[in-house]
Amino acid sequence: MTRFLGTDFEVLTPALVKEGNLAPYQELVYFTAPTPEEDSWLASEKARFADLQVELIDHRLGTIPLAEWLRRRMNDRGTEGGVVQSWSAFEASEPALALAGLRFANTGLIAVPEGARLREQHRISPDADDWVCLLTDFYVGHLQRSEDPRDADALEAIRAVLPSLGFRLTKSGVRASTSPVDRVCGLSEAKVGATVALLAAEAAILGPNLRALVLCDFEMQTAKLPTSLRDSPLSGQSGSARLTAATLARADVDGPGGLRPVLITGASFACATSLSDEMVRFCAEAGHSVTLQPLDGDPDLAAVVGTSALSTRECVRIATEFFVAGHARVLIGTRALLGEGWDCVNVNVTVDLTTAATPTAITQMRGRSLRLDPGRPDKLANNWTVCCVSADHPRGDADYDRLVRKHEAYFAITEQAAIESGISHCDPRLSPFGPPTPQDALAVTTDALGRAGDRDQARQGWQIGEPYAGQEAATVRVRSGLSLGRATDPMPAATLFPTVPGARPSSRGRATLPAVIVGVGVVGVLVGANADAALGVAAACLLAVLGVLLLLGFTYVRGTRLAAAPPALEGIAKAVADGLHATGLADRGAEAVTLEPTPDGWLQCALTGVSTEQSELFATALDELLAPLAEPRYLLGRMVITPAATKLGQFGFALRVTLRLPLEAAVAWHSVPRPFTVNQRRRECFLAAWERHVGPARLLTADSPEATAVLELFRGEDPFSILTQMRTTWS
C-alpha cells in the first residue's frame, strides 16, 4: 500500500501517515513450516528431484556430467568461433544463467569464474529457478542436439521431474506451469495454525480491543485438483476462509472460542456457534429476523439465515457492525469481498493468508487497517503476513518469493525507525533473494511477536507531524570482516605512494621537513663561522634545539590528526559523492553523505537531498568500488593505514610520516566505478576527490603491465571480507 493515486499526482503512504491522515503501521511476518502430512509429501517430491541431481552431476545419466557442462559455460565461456567471452559480456548476454551459475559457484560446485563477483543475490543456495535455468541450458545446448541414447535417457528423466518444479519440457524449450509444491505450501493448513498463534499474541496485548481482519483467497476450493496434486494432502478446505473460521472458533484463546470469529464471503454469512444468541439479538435490533443453523453440518460454525432474503451487501453491513460493536474480535473474509470500498476504522490487525502479490491487491488489503479511528487516536496497525517455507524441496521457497513480491516498492517502518521498502522492513535478516534458514525464520517470528506488543515505540518511530523531505533514496549497507584502515588525507604523497606489491616506494619529494631542520643547522654553522666561537656554538645549539622542537611539534600535530582521521570507508564514500558532484552527475557532494550504523552490525551509506536516480548512482558506484576486482577499466591503489593503538606507537608512526620515511602498510586496489571511466575529465574529478578525502592514490589503466600484475594477484580476492546490500529508504 505504497501509493495513493490522484488524477495528476501520487502521494506515498508514509507521507499520509506523517501528516496524520492515515494510521501508522508496521509489517510483521510469521513463518511456519508445512504440517507433518504435507512435509511427508514434499519429502517424496524432493527425493525424485534429488535422485535426478545426483545422476546428472555424478555422470550416471548423459554423456557429459552436469557440473562439467556448467563449468564449460561459466568458466571457459568459449563461443562457437573459439573466442572466450569476458565475464561482463557473458553476464550481459546470459543474465539468468550467470545468476544461477554464481549461486552454484557459491556452493562449491564450480570455481567462481574469473572476472565475476559474488553479490548479495549470489550468496544463497540455488533455488528451483536456478536449477531450471541450468537444465534448460543443458537441454538446449547439448541434450537436444545429441543422438546418443544416454542423452535421450537424461532428457526423459528431466522431463519427468520438471513438473514438480512448476515447469514442463516441450520441443521448443521449458515452459512455466503450476507447481504442486507451491500450491501445497501456499495453501498449507499450517498457516491456519500460525494465524491462531499470532492472534492469541495480539489478544494478549489488546484484550477486548482486538479487531482483527483475516483475508483469504476463497471460501472453499471449487475446482478439482490437478492430476499432479491428487495424491497430495490438499483438500477442498485447504487455504479456505471456511477452514480458518472453524479453526478460530475452536481455538482456546482467552477461553474456548475466545477469538469470537465471524465469517463473511459472497456465499456465506456465519459466526462461531457460541455467538448464535448474540447474533440473533443483534440482527433483530437491526430489523432482521434470522435463524442460525450449522454451516454445512460444521458444529463450530453457525450460518445466519434470514426469514426473508438477505443480500450480500446487507450481510456485509451486519457482519461489520457486529464486529465493530465488539461482539466479534476477528472477521474472516475474502479479499474480493472486503477489498476496495469496504471500510471499518476499528481494524487494528490484518492477517494476509492470500496468494495475491500484485501492487493493487496489496494496496487494498493493507488499506483496510490504515483508517484513522476517532475513538483511538493512538492506533497503530499491525499487518501480518503468514508464510510457509519448506527446506525439503527446491520449490519450497515459492511462498517466500511471493512474500518478497508483496513488499516490493512498498514502504513500512523498520524496527530501527527507518522507513524502507522491501522485505527487509519486516526484519533486516530477510533478504529479497532467498528465504531465511529455519533457525533465522524462528528468530524472525519470535522478534515479530515481540514487536507486535511494542506499539508505542513503533508509533513514535513514525514521528507524526515532524517535517519530512518526502524523497526516496537508494542506500548501500556495508559490513566488513576487517578494518579498511583510516582516511589518510594528512599523509605526504611520497610516503604513501602505492606501487605494485614488492616494488619500492618512490622517494620523490621526500625529506622536506628534515631538510628544513638541516638548513637550520647550516645556518647555525654559518653564524658560528662569522662570530665569536662561544657565540657561534651557542647560536648553533639554540637553532638545533629549535629545530628539534619544531620536529616534535610537527610530529605531535600530525599524530593528533592521524589519531582523529575518519575511517577509510567514510572517506571513500565522500570521494564518490564529490566525484559525482564535480562531474555534474549529482546535485550534492560529500556534505550530503550519511553513514549510520545499524543494530545488526551494518553501516548504511547514502547520498541524501538528491533525486532517487542520483542516490542510486551513488550507491551503485560505491558498491562497485568496494567489490573485489573483476574486469575494471582503471585501478586505484591506496595504502591501508591503521595507526598504532598506544600513544608511543602513534608518536613513532607520526614521526616516520613527518620525516618522510617509508611506511610498512598493505596496498589495497579498487576498481574505478563506471561513471568515472567515461572520459579523462571525470577521472580527474574523481581522483581529486579521492586525494582530498582518502589520501594519495595511484591510477592505473587495466591494460598496463603494472595493472596486469595486480589483477593476476588479486582478481576476485576480497581481503576485507566486505558484504554489501542495496536498500531503498524514504524520509
XYZ file of N, CA, C and O in Angstrom, residues 184-261:
312
model
N 0.946 -26.555 -2.401
C 0.889 -27.170 -1.070
C 1.371 -26.190 -0.005
O 0.751 -26.050 1.058
N 2.470 -25.474 -0.276
C 2.971 -24.502 0.708
C 2.058 -23.286 0.799
O 1.791 -22.776 1.892
N 1.575 -22.806 -0.346
C 0.723 -21.630 -0.343
C -0.601 -21.845 0.362
O -1.165 -20.917 0.951
N -1.132 -23.087 0.316
C -2.422 -23.401 0.935
C -2.267 -24.263 2.187
O -3.229 -24.870 2.648
N -1.069 -24.291 2.732
C -0.782 -25.160 3.871
C -1.714 -24.899 5.049
O -1.995 -23.750 5.410
N -2.176 -25.981 5.670
C -3.005 -25.851 6.869
C -2.194 -25.307 8.046
O -2.759 -24.809 9.020
N -0.869 -25.388 7.932
C -0.031 -24.828 8.990
C -0.216 -23.319 9.098
O -0.021 -22.730 10.167
N -0.610 -22.676 8.010
C -0.845 -21.231 8.044
C -2.025 -20.883 8.956
O -2.027 -19.836 9.609
N -3.017 -21.753 8.984
C -4.169 -21.502 9.855
C -3.748 -21.612 11.313
O -4.141 -20.805 12.160
N -2.935 -22.620 11.618
C -2.422 -22.749 12.983
C -1.581 -21.553 13.382
O -1.645 -21.079 14.522
N -0.782 -21.033 12.427
C 0.026 -19.849 12.710
C -0.867 -18.639 12.975
O -0.554 -17.800 13.835
N -1.992 -18.568 12.265
C -2.926 -17.460 12.472
C -3.488 -17.484 13.890
O -3.628 -16.440 14.542
N -3.805 -18.668 14.379
C -4.284 -18.792 15.761
C -3.214 -18.284 16.730
O -3.503 -17.527 17.666
N -1.964 -18.671 16.504
C -0.881 -18.290 17.414
C -0.668 -16.779 17.435
O -0.519 -16.167 18.497
N -0.643 -16.155 16.263
C -0.372 -14.715 16.250
C -1.561 -13.915 16.779
O -1.382 -12.868 17.417
N -2.794 -14.409 16.524
C -3.958 -13.716 17.069
C -4.037 -13.886 18.589
O -4.516 -12.994 19.301
N -3.567 -15.017 19.089
C -3.505 -15.194 20.540
C -2.547 -14.171 21.155
O -2.819 -13.601 22.219
N -1.409 -13.933 20.454
C -0.456 -12.932 20.941
C -1.063 -11.534 20.892
O -0.916 -10.741 21.837
N -1.771 -11.217 19.821
C -2.412 -9.904 19.709
C -3.533 -9.754 20.745
O -3.732 -8.665 21.305
N -4.261 -10.839 21.005
C -5.337 -10.782 22.004
C -4.776 -10.523 23.394
O -5.384 -9.805 24.204
N -3.607 -11.093 23.684
C -2.988 -10.865 24.989
C -2.565 -9.412 25.152
O -2.517 -8.890 26.271
N -2.282 -8.749 24.022
C -1.836 -7.351 24.063
C -3.029 -6.396 24.095
O -3.086 -5.477 24.908
N -3.991 -6.636 23.199
C -5.095 -5.695 23.010
C -6.335 -6.038 23.816
O -7.222 -5.189 23.982
N -6.435 -7.279 24.278
C -7.601 -7.684 25.054
C -8.883 -7.522 24.255
O -8.937 -7.855 23.064
N -9.934 -6.971 24.860
C -11.220 -6.832 24.151
C -11.172 -5.827 23.006
O -12.107 -5.753 22.206
N -10.100 -5.044 22.900
C -9.988 -4.058 21.822
C -9.465 -4.661 20.526
O -9.345 -3.950 19.524
N -9.126 -5.936 20.535
C -8.651 -6.581 19.313
C -9.740 -6.553 18.248
O -10.865 -6.994 18.483
N -9.393 -6.033 17.073
C -10.267 -6.085 15.902
C -9.399 -6.534 14.729
O -8.730 -5.730 14.080
N -9.397 -7.833 14.506
C -8.514 -8.420 13.505
C -9.297 -8.801 12.254
O -10.391 -9.356 12.342
N -8.698 -8.505 11.114
C -9.264 -8.878 9.821
C -8.369 -9.928 9.195
O -7.165 -9.701 9.011
N -8.936 -11.104 8.876
C -8.186 -12.187 8.248
C -8.694 -12.335 6.820
O -9.889 -12.568 6.599
N -7.795 -12.205 5.852
C -8.176 -12.229 4.442
C -7.671 -13.504 3.773
O -6.491 -13.865 3.899
N -8.570 -14.165 3.051
C -8.259 -15.396 2.319
C -8.608 -15.197 0.840
O -9.288 -14.234 0.473
N -8.182 -16.123 0.013
C -8.481 -16.033 -1.424
C -9.903 -16.476 -1.745
O -10.539 -15.934 -2.648
N -10.405 -17.474 -1.013
C -11.695 -18.065 -1.359
C -12.325 -18.672 -0.106
O -11.643 -18.911 0.890
N -13.631 -18.924 -0.198
C -14.306 -19.580 0.927
C -14.026 -21.075 0.927
O -13.698 -21.654 1.953
N -14.154 -21.711 -0.237
C -13.885 -23.145 -0.402
C -13.321 -23.365 -1.791
O -13.651 -22.640 -2.733
N -12.470 -24.377 -1.927
C -11.991 -24.760 -3.253
C -13.163 -25.325 -4.057
O -13.877 -26.208 -3.586
N -13.350 -24.804 -5.267
C -14.445 -25.313 -6.105
C -13.940 -26.166 -7.255
O -14.574 -27.152 -7.626
N -12.799 -25.806 -7.808
C -12.263 -26.576 -8.935
C -11.594 -27.854 -8.440
O -11.120 -27.937 -7.305
N -11.576 -28.856 -9.302
C -10.896 -30.107 -8.970
C -9.394 -29.889 -8.959
O -8.853 -29.091 -9.723
N -8.748 -30.610 -8.079
C -7.299 -30.510 -8.011
C -6.688 -31.103 -9.270
O -7.184 -32.103 -9.809
N -5.596 -30.517 -9.776
C -4.933 -31.094 -10.946
C -4.363 -32.470 -10.634
O -4.184 -32.847 -9.466
N -4.059 -33.199 -11.682
C -3.553 -34.570 -11.530
C -2.317 -34.622 -10.639
O -2.161 -35.542 -9.830
N -1.452 -33.631 -10.775
C -0.205 -33.638 -10.003
C -0.441 -33.497 -8.504
O 0.460 -33.743 -7.706
N -1.667 -33.109 -8.091
C -1.956 -32.905 -6.666
C -2.945 -33.920 -6.109
O -3.358 -33.807 -4.955
N -3.343 -34.902 -6.898
C -4.374 -35.827 -6.433
C -3.907 -36.702 -5.278
O -4.712 -37.173 -4.484
N -2.601 -36.942 -5.183
C -2.097 -37.727 -4.057
C -1.519 -36.833 -2.966
O -0.880 -37.307 -2.031
N -1.750 -35.519 -3.080
C -1.225 -34.576 -2.088
C -2.192 -34.474 -0.911
O -3.346 -34.904 -0.996
N -1.753 -33.855 0.195
C -2.638 -33.709 1.365
C -3.645 -32.570 1.225
O -4.391 -32.291 2.178
N -3.690 -31.888 0.086
C -4.633 -30.792 -0.089
C -6.059 -31.313 -0.230
O -6.291 -32.417 -0.737
N -7.006 -30.490 0.233
C -8.427 -30.816 0.106
C -9.175 -29.566 -0.309
O -8.583 -28.495 -0.491
N -10.477 -29.678 -0.420
C -11.285 -28.529 -0.801
C -11.238 -27.413 0.224
O -11.531 -26.257 -0.091
N -10.879 -27.738 1.470
C -10.834 -26.720 2.521
C -9.455 -26.095 2.694
O -9.318 -25.100 3.408
N -8.450 -26.642 2.055
C -7.088 -26.125 2.232
C -7.012 -24.648 1.843
O -7.433 -24.262 0.754
N -6.488 -23.839 2.734
C -6.324 -22.421 2.464
C -7.613 -21.631 2.426
O -7.602 -20.455 2.034
N -8.712 -22.211 2.844
C -10.017 -21.568 2.690
C -10.381 -20.708 3.889
O -9.913 -20.914 5.020
N -11.277 -19.745 3.638
C -11.821 -18.930 4.719
C -12.663 -19.785 5.658
O -12.701 -19.543 6.872
N -13.327 -20.813 5.110
C -14.172 -21.690 5.930
C -13.322 -22.437 6.966
O -13.681 -22.491 8.149
N -12.208 -23.018 6.529
C -11.333 -23.735 7.456
C -10.761 -22.780 8.498
O -10.680 -23.119 9.686
N -10.369 -21.586 8.076
C -9.811 -20.603 9.001
C -10.824 -20.225 10.075
O -10.511 -20.188 11.278
N -12.056 -19.960 9.662
C -13.099 -19.568 10.618
C -13.393 -20.688 11.606
O -13.532 -20.448 12.820
N -13.491 -21.914 11.122
C -13.790 -23.045 12.001
C -12.659 -23.265 13.008
O -12.899 -23.551 14.190
N -11.420 -23.132 12.541
C -10.276 -23.323 13.435
C -10.236 -22.243 14.512
O -9.979 -22.524 15.688
N -10.495 -20.998 14.122
C -10.501 -19.908 15.102
C -11.653 -20.055 16.088
O -11.537 -19.674 17.261
N -12.778 -20.613 15.621
C -13.922 -20.820 16.519
C -13.602 -21.851 17.589
O -14.106 -21.780 18.718
N -12.757 -22.820 17.257
C -12.400 -23.874 18.219
C -11.248 -23.463 19.129
O -11.007 -24.095 20.150
N -10.503 -22.436 18.726
C -9.273 -22.080 19.431
C -9.545 -21.659 20.874
O -10.483 -20.913 21.151
N -8.718 -22.131 21.756
C -8.831 -21.788 23.176
C -7.941 -20.577 23.449
O -6.808 -20.691 23.921
N -8.446 -19.411 23.134
C -7.737 -18.150 23.361
C -8.594 -17.301 24.287
O -9.713 -16.931 23.925
N -8.089 -17.009 25.450
C -8.892 -16.324 26.475
C -10.150 -17.127 26.785
O -11.238 -16.563 26.977
N -10.010 -18.444 26.790
C -11.157 -19.327 26.991
C -11.590 -19.904 25.654
O -11.286 -19.352 24.599
N -12.286 -21.033 25.665
C -12.729 -21.663 24.414
C -13.531 -20.693 23.553
O -14.458 -20.037 24.019
N -13.135 -20.591 22.282
C -13.847 -19.714 21.350
C -13.663 -18.245 21.632
O -14.444 -17.409 21.143
N -12.621 -17.894 22.377
C -12.455 -16.513 22.812
C -12.152 -15.521 21.702
O -12.279 -14.313 21.908
N -11.750 -15.991 20.522
C -11.493 -15.064 19.421
C -12.786 -14.583 18.775
O -12.774 -13.607 18.026
N -13.908 -15.301 19.024
C -15.234 -14.881 18.595
C -15.258 -14.508 17.105
O -15.558 -13.364 16.737
N -14.954 -15.445 16.220
C -14.850 -15.115 14.795
C -16.197 -15.044 14.081
O -17.160 -15.728 14.443
